[in-house]
C-alpha atoms as a PDB file:
ATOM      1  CA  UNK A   1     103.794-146.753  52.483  1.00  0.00           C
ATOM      2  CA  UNK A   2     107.410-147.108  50.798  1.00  0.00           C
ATOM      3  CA  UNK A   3     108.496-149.447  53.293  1.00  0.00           C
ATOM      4  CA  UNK A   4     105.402-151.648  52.497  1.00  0.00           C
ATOM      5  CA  UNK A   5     105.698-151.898  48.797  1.00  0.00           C
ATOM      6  CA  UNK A   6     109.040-152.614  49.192  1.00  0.00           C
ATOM      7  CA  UNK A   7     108.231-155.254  51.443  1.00  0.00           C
ATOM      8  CA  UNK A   8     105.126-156.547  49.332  1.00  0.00           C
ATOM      9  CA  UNK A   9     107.701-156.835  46.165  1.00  0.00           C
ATOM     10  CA  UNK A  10     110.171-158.775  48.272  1.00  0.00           C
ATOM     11  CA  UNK A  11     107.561-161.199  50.055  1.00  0.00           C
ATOM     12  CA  UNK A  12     105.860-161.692  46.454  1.00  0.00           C
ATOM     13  CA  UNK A  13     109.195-162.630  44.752  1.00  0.00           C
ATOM     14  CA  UNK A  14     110.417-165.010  46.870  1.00  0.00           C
ATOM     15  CA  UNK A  15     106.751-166.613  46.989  1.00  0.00           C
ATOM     16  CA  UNK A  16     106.887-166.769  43.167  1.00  0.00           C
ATOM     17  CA  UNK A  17     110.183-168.198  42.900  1.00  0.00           C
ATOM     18  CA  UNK A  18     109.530-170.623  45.799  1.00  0.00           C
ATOM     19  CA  UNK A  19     106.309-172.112  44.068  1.00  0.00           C
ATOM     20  CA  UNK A  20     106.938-172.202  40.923  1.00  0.00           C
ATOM     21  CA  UNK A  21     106.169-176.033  41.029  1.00  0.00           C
ATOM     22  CA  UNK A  22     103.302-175.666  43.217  1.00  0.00           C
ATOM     23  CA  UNK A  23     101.806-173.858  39.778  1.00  0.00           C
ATOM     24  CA  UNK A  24     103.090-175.896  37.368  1.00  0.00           C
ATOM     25  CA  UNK A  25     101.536-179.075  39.365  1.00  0.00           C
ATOM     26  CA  UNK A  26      98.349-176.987  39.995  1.00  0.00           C
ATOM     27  CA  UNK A  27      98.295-175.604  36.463  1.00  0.00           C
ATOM     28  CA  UNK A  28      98.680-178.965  35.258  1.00  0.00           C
ATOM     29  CA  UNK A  29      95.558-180.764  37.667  1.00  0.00           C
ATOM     30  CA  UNK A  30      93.254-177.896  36.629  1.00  0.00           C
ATOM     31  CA  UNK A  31      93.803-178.580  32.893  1.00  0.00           C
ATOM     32  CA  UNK A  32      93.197-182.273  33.715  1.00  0.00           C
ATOM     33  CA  UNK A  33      90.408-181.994  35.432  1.00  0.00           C
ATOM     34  CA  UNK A  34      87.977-179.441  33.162  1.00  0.00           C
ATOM     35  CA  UNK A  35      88.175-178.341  30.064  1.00  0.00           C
ATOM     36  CA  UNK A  36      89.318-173.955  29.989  1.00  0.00           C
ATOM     37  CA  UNK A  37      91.862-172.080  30.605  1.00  0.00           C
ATOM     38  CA  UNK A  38      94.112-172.540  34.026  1.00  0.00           C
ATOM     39  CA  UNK A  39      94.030-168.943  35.020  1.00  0.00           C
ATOM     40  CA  UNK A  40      90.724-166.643  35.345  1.00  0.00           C
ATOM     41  CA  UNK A  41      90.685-163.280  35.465  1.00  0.00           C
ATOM     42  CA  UNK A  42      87.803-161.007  37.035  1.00  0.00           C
ATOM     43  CA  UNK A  43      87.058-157.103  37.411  1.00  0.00           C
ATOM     44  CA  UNK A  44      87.830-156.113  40.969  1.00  0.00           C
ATOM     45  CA  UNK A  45      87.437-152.545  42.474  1.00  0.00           C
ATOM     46  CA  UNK A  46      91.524-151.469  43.329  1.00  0.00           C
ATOM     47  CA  UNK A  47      92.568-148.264  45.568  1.00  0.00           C
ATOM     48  CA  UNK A  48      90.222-144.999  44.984  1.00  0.00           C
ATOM     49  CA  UNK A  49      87.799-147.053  42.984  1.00  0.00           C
ATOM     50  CA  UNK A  50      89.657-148.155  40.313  1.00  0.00           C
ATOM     51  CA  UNK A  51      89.405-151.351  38.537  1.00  0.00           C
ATOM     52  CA  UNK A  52      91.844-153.966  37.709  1.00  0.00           C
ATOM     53  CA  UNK A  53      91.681-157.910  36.598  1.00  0.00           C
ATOM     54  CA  UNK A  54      92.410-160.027  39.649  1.00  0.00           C
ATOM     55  CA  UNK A  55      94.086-163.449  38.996  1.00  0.00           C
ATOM     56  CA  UNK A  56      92.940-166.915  40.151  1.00  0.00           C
ATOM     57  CA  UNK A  57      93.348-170.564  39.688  1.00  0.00           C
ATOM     58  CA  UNK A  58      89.772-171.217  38.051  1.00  0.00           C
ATOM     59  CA  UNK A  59      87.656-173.049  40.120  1.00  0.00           C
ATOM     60  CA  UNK A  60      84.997-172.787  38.232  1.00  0.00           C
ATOM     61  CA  UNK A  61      83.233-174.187  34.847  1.00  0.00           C
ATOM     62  CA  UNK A  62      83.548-171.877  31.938  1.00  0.00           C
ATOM     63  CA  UNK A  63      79.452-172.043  31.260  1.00  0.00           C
ATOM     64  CA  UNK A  64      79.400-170.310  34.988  1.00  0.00           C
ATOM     65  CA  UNK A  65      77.623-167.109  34.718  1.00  0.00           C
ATOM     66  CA  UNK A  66      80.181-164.661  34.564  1.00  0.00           C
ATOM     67  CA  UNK A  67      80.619-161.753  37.123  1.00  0.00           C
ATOM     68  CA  UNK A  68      78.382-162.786  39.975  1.00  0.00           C
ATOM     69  CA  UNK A  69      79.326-163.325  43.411  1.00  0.00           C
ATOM     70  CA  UNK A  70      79.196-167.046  44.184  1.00  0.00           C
ATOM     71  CA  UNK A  71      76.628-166.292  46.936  1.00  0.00           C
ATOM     72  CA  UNK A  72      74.378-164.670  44.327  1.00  0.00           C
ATOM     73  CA  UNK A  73      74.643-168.175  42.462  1.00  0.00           C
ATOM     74  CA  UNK A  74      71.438-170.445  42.681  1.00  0.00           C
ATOM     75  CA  UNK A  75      73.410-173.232  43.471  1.00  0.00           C
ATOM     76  CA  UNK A  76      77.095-172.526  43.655  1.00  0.00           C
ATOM     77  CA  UNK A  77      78.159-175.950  44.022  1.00  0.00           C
ATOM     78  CA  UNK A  78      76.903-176.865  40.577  1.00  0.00           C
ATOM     79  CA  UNK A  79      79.685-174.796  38.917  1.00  0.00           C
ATOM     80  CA  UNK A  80      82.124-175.575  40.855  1.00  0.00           C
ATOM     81  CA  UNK A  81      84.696-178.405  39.726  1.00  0.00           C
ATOM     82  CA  UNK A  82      86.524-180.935  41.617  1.00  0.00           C
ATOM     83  CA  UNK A  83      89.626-179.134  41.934  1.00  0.00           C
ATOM     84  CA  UNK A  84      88.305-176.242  42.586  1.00  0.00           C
ATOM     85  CA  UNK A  85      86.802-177.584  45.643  1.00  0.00           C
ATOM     86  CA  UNK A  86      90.445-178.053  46.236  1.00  0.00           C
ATOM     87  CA  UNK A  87      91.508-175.481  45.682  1.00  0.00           C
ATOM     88  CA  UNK A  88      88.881-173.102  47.255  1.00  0.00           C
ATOM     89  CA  UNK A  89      89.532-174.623  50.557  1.00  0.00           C
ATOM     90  CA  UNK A  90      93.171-174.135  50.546  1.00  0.00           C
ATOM     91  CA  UNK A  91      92.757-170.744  49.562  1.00  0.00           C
ATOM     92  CA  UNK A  92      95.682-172.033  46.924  1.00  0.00           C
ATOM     93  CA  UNK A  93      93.271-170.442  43.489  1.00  0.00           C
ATOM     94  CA  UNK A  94      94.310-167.304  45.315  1.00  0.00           C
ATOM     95  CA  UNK A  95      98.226-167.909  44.459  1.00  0.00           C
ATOM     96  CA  UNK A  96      98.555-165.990  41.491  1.00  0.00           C
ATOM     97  CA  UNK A  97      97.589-162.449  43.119  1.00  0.00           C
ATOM     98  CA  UNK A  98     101.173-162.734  43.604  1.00  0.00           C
ATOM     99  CA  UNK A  99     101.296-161.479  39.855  1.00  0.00           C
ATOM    100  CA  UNK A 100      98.742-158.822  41.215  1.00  0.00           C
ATOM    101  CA  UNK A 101     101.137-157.588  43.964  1.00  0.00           C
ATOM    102  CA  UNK A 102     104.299-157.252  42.312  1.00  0.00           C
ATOM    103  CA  UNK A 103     102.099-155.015  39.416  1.00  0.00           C
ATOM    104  CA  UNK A 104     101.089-152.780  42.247  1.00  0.00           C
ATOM    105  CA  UNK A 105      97.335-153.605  42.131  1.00  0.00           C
ATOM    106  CA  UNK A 106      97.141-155.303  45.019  1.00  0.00           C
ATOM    107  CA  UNK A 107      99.118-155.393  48.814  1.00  0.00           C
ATOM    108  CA  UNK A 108      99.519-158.779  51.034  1.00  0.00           C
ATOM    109  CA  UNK A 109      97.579-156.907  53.266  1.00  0.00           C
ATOM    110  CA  UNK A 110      94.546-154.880  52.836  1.00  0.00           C
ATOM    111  CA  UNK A 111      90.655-155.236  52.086  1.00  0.00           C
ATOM    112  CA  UNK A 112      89.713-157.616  49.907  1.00  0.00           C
ATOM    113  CA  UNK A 113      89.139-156.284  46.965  1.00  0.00           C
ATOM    114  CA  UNK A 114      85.493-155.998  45.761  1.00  0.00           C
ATOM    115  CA  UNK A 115      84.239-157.443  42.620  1.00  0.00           C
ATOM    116  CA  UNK A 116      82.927-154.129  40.592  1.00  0.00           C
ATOM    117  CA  UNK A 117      79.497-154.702  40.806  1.00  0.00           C
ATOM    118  CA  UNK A 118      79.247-155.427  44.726  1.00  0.00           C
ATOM    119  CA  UNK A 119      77.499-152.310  45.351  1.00  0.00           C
ATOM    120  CA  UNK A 120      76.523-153.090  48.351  1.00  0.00           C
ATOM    121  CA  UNK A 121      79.929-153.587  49.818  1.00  0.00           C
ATOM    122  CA  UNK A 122      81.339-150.632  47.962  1.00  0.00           C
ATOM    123  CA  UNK A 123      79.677-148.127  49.508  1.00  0.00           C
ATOM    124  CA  UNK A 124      79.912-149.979  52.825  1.00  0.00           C
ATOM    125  CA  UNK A 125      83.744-149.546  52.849  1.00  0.00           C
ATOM    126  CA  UNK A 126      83.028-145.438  51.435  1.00  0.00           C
ATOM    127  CA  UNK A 127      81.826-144.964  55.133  1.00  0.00           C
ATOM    128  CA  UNK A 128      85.116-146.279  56.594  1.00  0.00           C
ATOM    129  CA  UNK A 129      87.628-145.370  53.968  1.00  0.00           C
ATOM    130  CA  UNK A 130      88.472-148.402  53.121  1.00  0.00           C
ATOM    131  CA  UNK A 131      88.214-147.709  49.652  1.00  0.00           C
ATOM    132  CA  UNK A 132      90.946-145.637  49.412  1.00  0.00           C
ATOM    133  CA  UNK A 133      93.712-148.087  50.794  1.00  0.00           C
ATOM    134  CA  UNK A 134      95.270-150.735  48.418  1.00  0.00           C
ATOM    135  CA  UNK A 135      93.319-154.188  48.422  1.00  0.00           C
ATOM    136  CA  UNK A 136      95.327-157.282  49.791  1.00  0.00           C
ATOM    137  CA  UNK A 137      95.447-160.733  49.650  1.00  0.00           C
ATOM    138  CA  UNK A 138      94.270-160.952  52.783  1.00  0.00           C
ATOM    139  CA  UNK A 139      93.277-158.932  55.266  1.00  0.00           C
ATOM    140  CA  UNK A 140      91.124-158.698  58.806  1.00  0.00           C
ATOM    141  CA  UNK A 141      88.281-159.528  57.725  1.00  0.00           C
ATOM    142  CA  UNK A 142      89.632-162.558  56.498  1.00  0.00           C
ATOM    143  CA  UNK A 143      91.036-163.847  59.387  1.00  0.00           C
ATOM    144  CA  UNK A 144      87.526-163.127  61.519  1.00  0.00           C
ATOM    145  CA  UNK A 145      85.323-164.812  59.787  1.00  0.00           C
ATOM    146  CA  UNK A 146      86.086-164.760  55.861  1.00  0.00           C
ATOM    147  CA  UNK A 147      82.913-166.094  54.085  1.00  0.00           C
ATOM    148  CA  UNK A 148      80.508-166.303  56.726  1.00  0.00           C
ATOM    149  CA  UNK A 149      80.821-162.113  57.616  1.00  0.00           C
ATOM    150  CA  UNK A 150      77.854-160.074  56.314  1.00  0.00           C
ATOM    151  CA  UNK A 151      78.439-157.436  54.156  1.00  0.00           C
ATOM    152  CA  UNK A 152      78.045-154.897  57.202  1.00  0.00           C
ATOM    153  CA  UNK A 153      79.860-156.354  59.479  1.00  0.00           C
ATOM    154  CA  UNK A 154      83.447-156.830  56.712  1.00  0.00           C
ATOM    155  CA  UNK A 155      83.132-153.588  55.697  1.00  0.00           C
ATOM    156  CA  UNK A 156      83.584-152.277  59.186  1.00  0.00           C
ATOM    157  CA  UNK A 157      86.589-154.775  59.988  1.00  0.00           C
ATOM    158  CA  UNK A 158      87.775-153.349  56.798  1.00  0.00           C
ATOM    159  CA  UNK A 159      87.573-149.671  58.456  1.00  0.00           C
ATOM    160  CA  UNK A 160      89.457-151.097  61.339  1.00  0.00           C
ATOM    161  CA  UNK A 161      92.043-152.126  59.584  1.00  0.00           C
ATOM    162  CA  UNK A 162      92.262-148.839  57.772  1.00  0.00           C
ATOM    163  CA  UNK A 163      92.375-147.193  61.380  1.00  0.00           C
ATOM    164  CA  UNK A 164      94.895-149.787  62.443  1.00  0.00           C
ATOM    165  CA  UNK A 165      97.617-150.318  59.271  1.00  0.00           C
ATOM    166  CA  UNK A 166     100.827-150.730  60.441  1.00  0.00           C
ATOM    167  CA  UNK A 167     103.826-153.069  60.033  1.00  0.00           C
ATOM    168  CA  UNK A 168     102.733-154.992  63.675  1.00  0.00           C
ATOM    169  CA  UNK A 169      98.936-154.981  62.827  1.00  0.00           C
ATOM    170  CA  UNK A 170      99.850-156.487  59.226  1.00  0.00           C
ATOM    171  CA  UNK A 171     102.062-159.183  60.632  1.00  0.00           C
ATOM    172  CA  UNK A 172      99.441-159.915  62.779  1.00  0.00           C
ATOM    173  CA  UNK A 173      97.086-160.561  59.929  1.00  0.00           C
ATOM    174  CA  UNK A 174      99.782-162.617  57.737  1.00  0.00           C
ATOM    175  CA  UNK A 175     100.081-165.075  60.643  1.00  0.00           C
ATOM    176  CA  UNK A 176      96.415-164.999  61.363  1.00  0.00           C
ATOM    177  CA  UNK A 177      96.228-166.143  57.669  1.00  0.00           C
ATOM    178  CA  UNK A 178      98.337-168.576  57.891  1.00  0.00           C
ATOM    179  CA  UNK A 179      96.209-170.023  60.842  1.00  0.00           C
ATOM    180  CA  UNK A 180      93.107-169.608  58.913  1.00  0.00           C
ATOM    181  CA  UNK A 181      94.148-171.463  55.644  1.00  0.00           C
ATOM    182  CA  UNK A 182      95.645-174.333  57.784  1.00  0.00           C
ATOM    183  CA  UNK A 183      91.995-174.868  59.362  1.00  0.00           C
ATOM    184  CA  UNK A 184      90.173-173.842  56.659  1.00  0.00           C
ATOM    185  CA  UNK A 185      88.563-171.435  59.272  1.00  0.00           C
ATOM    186  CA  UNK A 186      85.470-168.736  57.363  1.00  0.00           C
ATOM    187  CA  UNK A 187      85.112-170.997  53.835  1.00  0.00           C
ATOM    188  CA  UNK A 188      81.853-171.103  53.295  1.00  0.00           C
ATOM    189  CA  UNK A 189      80.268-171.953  50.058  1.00  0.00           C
ATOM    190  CA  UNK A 190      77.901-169.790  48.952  1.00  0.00           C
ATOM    191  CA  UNK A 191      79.203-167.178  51.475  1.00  0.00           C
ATOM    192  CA  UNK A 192      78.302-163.565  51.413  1.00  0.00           C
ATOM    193  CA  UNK A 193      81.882-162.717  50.707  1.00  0.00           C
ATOM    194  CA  UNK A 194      83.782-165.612  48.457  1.00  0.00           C
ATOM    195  CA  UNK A 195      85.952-163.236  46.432  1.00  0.00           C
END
């Protein structure tokens, strides 16, 4: 576990130094585009249960009911503003978890991590253990089938990743990522799982 915070702190500083004008440029479209702040923070379920504020790019209005899973939303797309269609599906609002790794709240890989009140998919991952391994950026689920997974079904890919962590089966999920975000492969509006 050393070996992948070290490697987590690494990956996460060069990423920040290397796009530090992709978020200036971003920071400065999202400003232009709606009124609010550029960055949004949200209670998320971290290792053993804990809770932490995740970071995003806000994609969102700021009269967007606040805490509910965009599939829970009556009509997501309402809410959601131009760039943030953008930026959704590029997976770019995601960026600033960066911030979130190198505080040690998050990994690159792992679960994703639950928003606080997604009971459902909390005690989903309790049966695999998936709860008790830090949350990534990305993870398995998110590279076989991302929005579009019922709850049941990404808590167990979750568990299989928890069975599975290693250095190989991590690198194996970065490049799957990589794949994914180029293709936009699993975004799905309105989603079960758009966290």
């Amino acid at each position: 576990m050393k070996v992948k915070r070290i490697l987590d702190v690494g990956v996460s500083l060069a990423a920040a130094v290397v796009l530090a004008p992709v978020y200036v440029g971003l920071a400065a479209a999202i400003r232009l585009d709606s009124p609010g702040p550029v960055l949004f923070r949200q209670k998320r379920v971290g290792i053993h249960k804990t809770y932490f504020d995740i970071l995003k790019f806000r994609t969102m209005r700021i009269d967007t009911p606040k805490d509910v899973p965009t599939h829970m939303l009556k009509n997501p797309e309402k809410y959601i503003t131009r760039m943030g269609r953008f930026l959704r599906k590029t997976s770019l609002d995601e960026l600033p978890q960066i911030f979130n790794i190198l505080k040690g709240d998050m990994s690159l890989i792992g679960p994703r991590p639950a928003l606080w009140n997604q009971e459902d998919l909390i005690a989903e991952r309790d049966r695999y253990g998936a709860n008790d391994v830090m949350p990534g950026l990305t993870g398995w689920a998110q590279i076989n089938g991302r929005d579009e997974l019922p709850i049941a079904v990404k808590a167990r890919l979750d568990g299989e990743y928890v069975r599975r962590m290693s250095f190989l089966f991590d690198l194996r999920c970065f490049i799957g990522t990589i794949r994914s975000v180029l293709t936009s492969d699993g975004v799905k509006e309105g989603g079960t799982g758009k966290d």
